[in-house]
Coordinates of C-alpha atoms (C1' of nucleotides) in Angstrom, one line a residue:
Chain A
M1 CA 103.1 110.7 81.4
S2 CA 107.2 108.5 81.0
N3 CA 105.3 105.5 79.8
K4 CA 109.1 103.9 78.5
R5 CA 110.4 101.4 80.8
T6 CA 114.8 100.6 80.8
K7 CA 115.3 97.9 79.8
N8 CA 116.0 97.1 83.5
Q9 CA 112.9 98.3 84.1
E10 CA 112.1 95.2 81.3
Q11 CA 114.2 93.0 82.8
I12 CA 111.9 93.7 86.0
L13 CA 108.6 93.3 85.2
K14 CA 109.0 90.7 83.0
L15 CA 109.8 89.1 86.2
I16 CA 107.5 89.4 87.8
N17 CA 105.1 88.9 85.2
N18 CA 106.0 86.0 84.0
N19 CA 105.8 84.5 88.2
S20 CA 103.5 82.3 89.6
E21 CA 104.3 82.8 93.0
E22 CA 104.7 86.7 94.8
M23 CA 108.5 87.8 95.3
S24 CA 109.6 90.0 97.7
A25 CA 111.6 92.4 96.8
Q26 CA 115.0 90.3 98.4
N27 CA 114.4 87.3 96.1
L28 CA 113.8 88.9 93.2
H29 CA 117.5 90.1 93.3
F30 CA 118.5 87.3 94.1
Q31 CA 116.8 85.6 91.1
I32 CA 118.0 88.0 88.2
Q33 CA 121.6 87.6 89.5
Q34 CA 120.8 83.3 89.6
H35 CA 119.7 84.9 85.3
G36 CA 123.7 86.5 85.3
L37 CA 121.9 89.8 85.2
R38 CA 122.6 93.1 87.0
I39 CA 120.9 94.4 88.9
G40 CA 120.9 96.3 91.7
L41 CA 119.1 96.5 94.8
A42 CA 118.2 99.8 95.2
T43 CA 116.8 99.5 91.3
V44 CA 114.5 96.4 91.6
Y45 CA 113.5 98.7 95.4
R46 CA 113.3 101.7 92.8
T47 CA 111.6 99.9 90.0
L48 CA 108.9 97.8 92.0
K49 CA 108.3 101.8 93.5
L50 CA 107.6 102.4 90.3
L51 CA 105.7 99.9 88.8
K52 CA 103.5 100.3 91.8
I53 CA 101.9 103.2 90.9
E54 CA 101.7 102.8 87.2
G55 CA 99.4 100.1 87.8
E56 CA 101.4 97.0 86.8
I57 CA 102.0 95.1 90.5
Q58 CA 100.3 94.7 94.0
E59 CA 101.3 94.7 96.8
R60 CA 101.2 92.9 99.9
V61 CA 103.0 93.8 103.3
T62 CA 103.0 90.8 106.1
P63 CA 102.8 91.0 109.3
D64 CA 106.6 91.1 109.9
G65 CA 106.9 93.7 107.7
E66 CA 108.2 92.4 104.6
S67 CA 106.2 93.6 100.9
F68 CA 105.6 91.4 98.7
Y69 CA 105.2 92.0 94.9
S70 CA 102.9 90.3 92.2
T71 CA 101.6 91.0 88.9
I72 CA 98.2 92.4 89.2
N73 CA 96.6 91.5 86.1
S74 CA 96.6 87.9 86.7
V75 CA 93.7 86.3 87.9
Y76 CA 95.7 83.9 90.0
H77 CA 96.9 85.7 92.2
H78 CA 93.9 87.3 93.1
Y79 CA 93.4 86.1 96.8
H80 CA 92.6 86.2 99.9
H81 CA 93.6 85.2 103.0
L82 CA 92.8 83.7 106.5
N83 CA 95.5 84.5 108.8
C84 CA 96.4 83.0 111.7
V85 CA 98.1 85.9 114.8
N86 CA 99.4 82.9 116.4
C87 CA 101.9 80.6 113.8
G88 CA 101.9 83.0 111.4
K89 CA 100.1 81.2 108.5
S90 CA 97.6 82.4 105.8
Y91 CA 95.1 80.2 104.3
P92 CA 94.2 81.5 101.1
M93 CA 90.9 82.0 99.9
N94 CA 88.9 81.0 96.7
I95 CA 87.0 83.4 96.8
C96 CA 86.1 86.7 96.7
P97 CA 83.2 87.9 98.1
L98 CA 83.0 92.0 96.9
S99 CA 80.3 92.8 94.6
Q100 CA 80.4 94.3 91.7
K101 CA 78.6 96.9 93.1
I102 CA 81.6 98.4 95.5
T103 CA 83.8 98.0 93.3
D104 CA 81.4 101.0 91.2
W105 CA 81.1 102.8 94.8
C106 CA 84.7 103.0 94.8
H107 CA 85.2 104.6 91.1
S108 CA 82.8 106.9 92.0
Q109 CA 85.0 108.3 94.6
K110 CA 86.9 110.2 92.0
F111 CA 89.5 107.5 93.3
K112 CA 91.2 105.6 90.7
V113 CA 90.9 101.8 91.7
Y114 CA 94.5 99.1 90.6
Y115 CA 93.4 96.7 92.5
H116 CA 92.4 95.6 96.8
T117 CA 92.9 93.5 99.5
L118 CA 91.2 91.7 101.3
E119 CA 92.3 89.4 105.0
F120 CA 91.0 88.2 107.9
F121 CA 92.9 87.6 111.4
G122 CA 92.3 85.1 114.0
L123 CA 93.7 81.5 115.4
C124 CA 93.6 78.6 113.0
A125 CA 92.0 75.8 114.1
A126 CA 95.8 74.0 115.0
C127 CA 96.0 77.9 116.3
Q128 CA 93.1 76.8 119.1
D129 CA 93.7 73.7 120.5
Q130 CA 97.0 75.5 122.1
D131 CA 97.2 77.0 125.3
I132 CA 99.5 79.8 122.7
A133 CA 98.5 82.6 125.5
S134 CA 101.0 81.2 127.2
E135 CA 104.0 80.1 125.1
C136 CA 102.9 83.2 123.2
L137 CA 106.6 84.8 125.8
S138 CA 108.0 81.7 126.8
A139 CA 110.4 81.6 123.4
N140 CA 112.4 84.7 125.0
Chain B
M1 CA 93.9 80.3 128.9
S2 CA 96.2 82.5 130.5
N3 CA 94.0 85.1 130.7
K4 CA 95.2 87.0 134.3
R5 CA 97.5 90.1 132.9
T6 CA 100.0 92.1 134.6
K7 CA 100.0 95.7 135.8
N8 CA 102.2 96.9 132.5
Q9 CA 99.7 94.7 130.3
E10 CA 96.7 96.2 131.7
Q11 CA 98.6 99.3 131.7
I12 CA 98.9 99.2 127.5
L13 CA 95.8 97.6 126.6
K14 CA 93.5 100.7 128.7
L15 CA 96.0 103.2 126.6
I16 CA 95.0 101.3 123.6
N17 CA 91.3 100.7 123.9
N18 CA 90.4 104.4 125.5
N19 CA 92.5 106.1 122.5
S20 CA 90.6 106.6 119.7
E21 CA 93.2 107.0 117.3
E22 CA 95.4 103.6 116.1
M23 CA 99.2 104.3 117.6
S24 CA 102.4 102.6 116.3
A25 CA 104.7 100.5 119.3
Q26 CA 107.0 103.9 119.1
N27 CA 103.7 105.8 119.3
L28 CA 102.5 103.7 122.5
H29 CA 106.0 103.4 124.4
F30 CA 106.1 107.5 124.6
Q31 CA 102.8 107.4 125.4
I32 CA 103.5 105.6 128.5
Q33 CA 106.2 107.3 129.4
Q34 CA 104.5 110.9 129.3
H35 CA 101.6 109.4 131.7
G36 CA 104.8 109.0 134.2
L37 CA 104.9 105.3 133.5
R38 CA 108.2 102.8 133.6
I39 CA 107.8 100.6 131.0
G40 CA 110.4 99.5 128.3
L41 CA 109.7 99.0 124.6
A42 CA 110.6 95.7 124.8
T43 CA 107.2 95.0 127.0
V44 CA 105.7 97.6 124.7
Y45 CA 106.0 94.9 122.0
R46 CA 105.8 91.9 123.8
T47 CA 102.4 92.9 125.6
L48 CA 101.3 93.3 122.1
K49 CA 101.9 90.2 120.9
L50 CA 100.0 88.9 123.8
L51 CA 96.8 91.4 123.1
K52 CA 96.8 89.9 119.9
I53 CA 97.1 86.5 120.0
E54 CA 95.1 87.1 122.6
G55 CA 92.5 89.1 120.2
E56 CA 92.0 91.6 122.5
I57 CA 93.1 94.9 119.8
Q58 CA 93.5 94.3 116.2
E59 CA 96.9 95.0 114.5
R60 CA 97.7 97.1 110.5
V61 CA 100.8 97.0 108.6
T62 CA 101.7 99.3 106.7
P63 CA 103.1 100.0 103.3
D64 CA 106.6 100.8 105.0
G65 CA 106.3 98.4 107.5
E66 CA 104.8 99.8 110.7
S67 CA 102.3 98.2 112.5
F68 CA 99.3 100.3 114.6
Y69 CA 97.3 98.4 116.6
S70 CA 93.6 99.4 118.0
T71 CA 91.4 98.2 119.8
I72 CA 89.1 95.8 118.0
N73 CA 85.8 96.1 120.0
S74 CA 84.9 99.4 119.0
V75 CA 82.5 100.6 116.3
Y76 CA 84.9 103.5 115.7
H77 CA 87.4 101.2 114.1
H78 CA 85.8 99.1 112.1
Y79 CA 87.1 100.9 109.1
H80 CA 88.8 100.5 105.7
H81 CA 90.7 102.4 103.4
L82 CA 91.2 103.6 99.7
N83 CA 94.8 104.4 99.9
C84 CA 96.9 106.0 97.1
V85 CA 99.8 104.2 96.4
N86 CA 101.3 107.5 95.1
C87 CA 101.3 110.1 98.0
G88 CA 100.1 107.7 100.6
K89 CA 97.4 108.7 101.6
S90 CA 94.0 107.0 103.0
Y91 CA 90.8 107.7 102.6
P92 CA 88.5 106.2 105.3
M93 CA 85.2 105.1 103.8
N94 CA 82.5 105.0 106.7
I95 CA 80.4 101.4 104.8
C96 CA 81.9 97.9 105.4
P97 CA 80.5 95.9 102.5
L98 CA 80.9 92.2 103.4
S99 CA 77.8 90.5 104.5
Q100 CA 77.2 88.5 106.7
K101 CA 77.2 85.4 104.8
I102 CA 80.9 85.4 104.6
T103 CA 81.6 85.6 107.8
D104 CA 79.9 83.0 108.7
W105 CA 81.7 81.0 106.0
C106 CA 84.6 82.1 107.5
H107 CA 84.3 80.3 110.9
S108 CA 83.4 77.2 108.8
Q109 CA 86.2 76.9 108.2
K110 CA 87.2 76.3 111.8
F111 CA 89.3 79.2 111.3
K112 CA 87.8 81.7 114.9
V113 CA 87.2 85.4 112.6
Y114 CA 88.7 87.8 115.0
Y115 CA 88.7 90.7 113.0
H116 CA 89.4 91.3 108.9
T117 CA 90.9 94.2 106.3
L118 CA 89.6 95.8 103.7
E119 CA 92.1 97.8 101.8
F120 CA 91.5 99.7 98.0
F121 CA 95.0 101.3 96.2
G122 CA 94.9 103.0 93.0
L123 CA 95.5 106.7 92.4
C124 CA 94.4 109.6 94.7
A125 CA 92.5 111.9 92.6
A126 CA 94.9 114.2 93.7
C127 CA 97.7 112.0 91.9
Q128 CA 95.5 111.9 88.7
D129 CA 96.7 114.8 87.2
Q130 CA 100.3 114.6 87.4
D131 CA 102.7 113.7 86.0
I132 CA 103.5 110.9 88.4
A133 CA 105.8 109.0 86.5
S134 CA 107.9 110.9 85.8
E135 CA 108.2 112.4 89.5
C136 CA 108.6 108.7 91.0
L137 CA 112.2 108.8 91.4
S138 CA 113.1 112.6 90.5
A139 CA 113.6 112.6 94.4
N140 CA 116.3 110.1 94.2
Chain C
dC1 C1' 109.7 81.6 153.8
dT2 C1' 111.1 79.6 149.7
dG3 C1' 113.0 78.4 144.8
dA4 C1' 111.6 77.6 140.3
dA5 C1' 108.9 79.8 137.1
dA6 C1' 107.5 84.5 134.4
dG7 C1' 108.2 89.3 133.8
dT8 C1' 110.6 93.3 132.8
dG9 C1' 114.3 96.7 131.1
dA10 C1' 118.7 98.8 129.2
dT11 C1' 121.0 97.5 124.9
dA12 C1' 123.0 94.7 121.2
dA13 C1' 121.2 92.8 117.1
dT14 C1' 118.6 91.9 112.9
dC15 C1' 117.8 92.8 108.1
dA16 C1' 113.8 95.0 105.0
dT17 C1' 114.1 99.8 103.2
dT18 C1' 116.1 103.5 102.0
dC19 C1' 120.0 107.0 101.6
dT20 C1' 124.0 108.8 99.1
dC21 C1' 126.9 109.6 95.7
dA22 C1' 129.8 108.4 92.2
dT23 C1' 129.2 107.5 86.8
dA24 C1' 127.5 105.2 83.1
dA25 C1' 123.3 106.0 80.5
dT26 C1' 120.9 108.0 77.8
dA27 C1' 118.3 111.7 75.3
dC28 C1' 118.8 116.2 72.7
dA29 C1' 119.7 120.8 70.9
dG30 C1' 123.1 123.1 67.9
Chain D
dC1 C1' 127.8 114.2 65.0
dT2 C1' 129.2 116.2 69.7
dG3 C1' 128.9 118.1 74.0
dT4 C1' 126.2 118.6 77.3
dA5 C1' 122.1 118.0 80.4
dT6 C1' 119.6 114.8 81.9
dT7 C1' 118.7 110.5 84.5
dA8 C1' 119.6 105.5 85.1
dT9 C1' 122.5 102.6 88.0
dG10 C1' 124.8 100.6 92.1
dA11 C1' 128.1 99.3 95.6
dG12 C1' 127.6 100.6 100.3
dA13 C1' 126.6 103.5 104.0
dA14 C1' 122.4 105.0 106.9
dT15 C1' 117.9 104.3 109.0
dG16 C1' 114.8 102.2 112.2
dA17 C1' 111.2 99.7 113.8
dT18 C1' 111.2 94.8 115.6
dT19 C1' 113.4 91.2 117.9
dA20 C1' 117.3 89.1 120.6
dT21 C1' 120.0 88.7 124.4
dC22 C1' 120.8 89.0 129.6
dA23 C1' 120.4 89.3 134.2
dC24 C1' 118.0 91.5 137.1
dT25 C1' 112.7 91.6 139.8
dT26 C1' 108.8 90.4 141.1
dT27 C1' 105.0 86.9 141.6
dC28 C1' 102.9 83.1 143.2
dA29 C1' 102.6 77.5 144.5
dG30 C1' 103.5 74.5 148.1

DNA sequence: CTGAAAGTGATAATCATTCTCATAATACAG
DNA sequence: CTGTATTATGAGAATGATTATCACTTTCAG
């Protein structure tokens, strides 16, 4: 295992670990520049790919295709969401209904589980009170 | 509710309902042309957005940002996966560990649940036996 | 009819992500 | 050390799915 990281990679991992919010690659690159560091965008993406494979960080892909990254080790980030398919808002739910039994089963499949995602999709209360279907395409 | 659909919209919904595989918008557009129909790509996307809001279809976003659509009503499609963060393969798991209790809780939140996704991420058996981290960036 | 509203398709624009490639840093054998 | 092979890096181009634009059709209520 090549478990030795470069300075750039360490910086990026530290930034993710120290941040309480999940971050996109673009956002991460911007913050790096704010800190006066000079790490190219390509390196950010390469490092995220590496850290992901090493099981250090987790990835959440939003419906519009952008990826957000956060540390796996923080309990704080183990959230699932109720996602409105209309307005796109995500409502975090601070419970995880997965029993230990299921986790064990996954491991028994010879699959090494780093983390899991559980997302619910539907309409939030606000959007249920609208004639959303007719508004859906009108923006065009 | 504008529950009346156009011919194009009906064709697209029918195609999704009749297909046992989940399909991307691009793939869907290609198949439409194969059937001799002339529906523009923009209309395909607009219709998918509409059907999604109406709760007719479900969307799964892959880590590389592409969306795949399938009918909600088919039991066949209610699958969760073990996703390898290295090779990208998805291994379907034909169980759903979510209890009815959780589903009820979601509804109690005034959130109208259309469907949910549950995905596990980690390393598959094959990838656990490789020096993946060192290979990760070498392709570049 | 008829005219406003909604739907459509060709194409351009967007934008996160990946690729390219020349250069810089690092590792390492002799 | 010292040269050399390997890996990492960054600037910018390329990619490709998705979205926006806009002129043209279709729908349908009155």
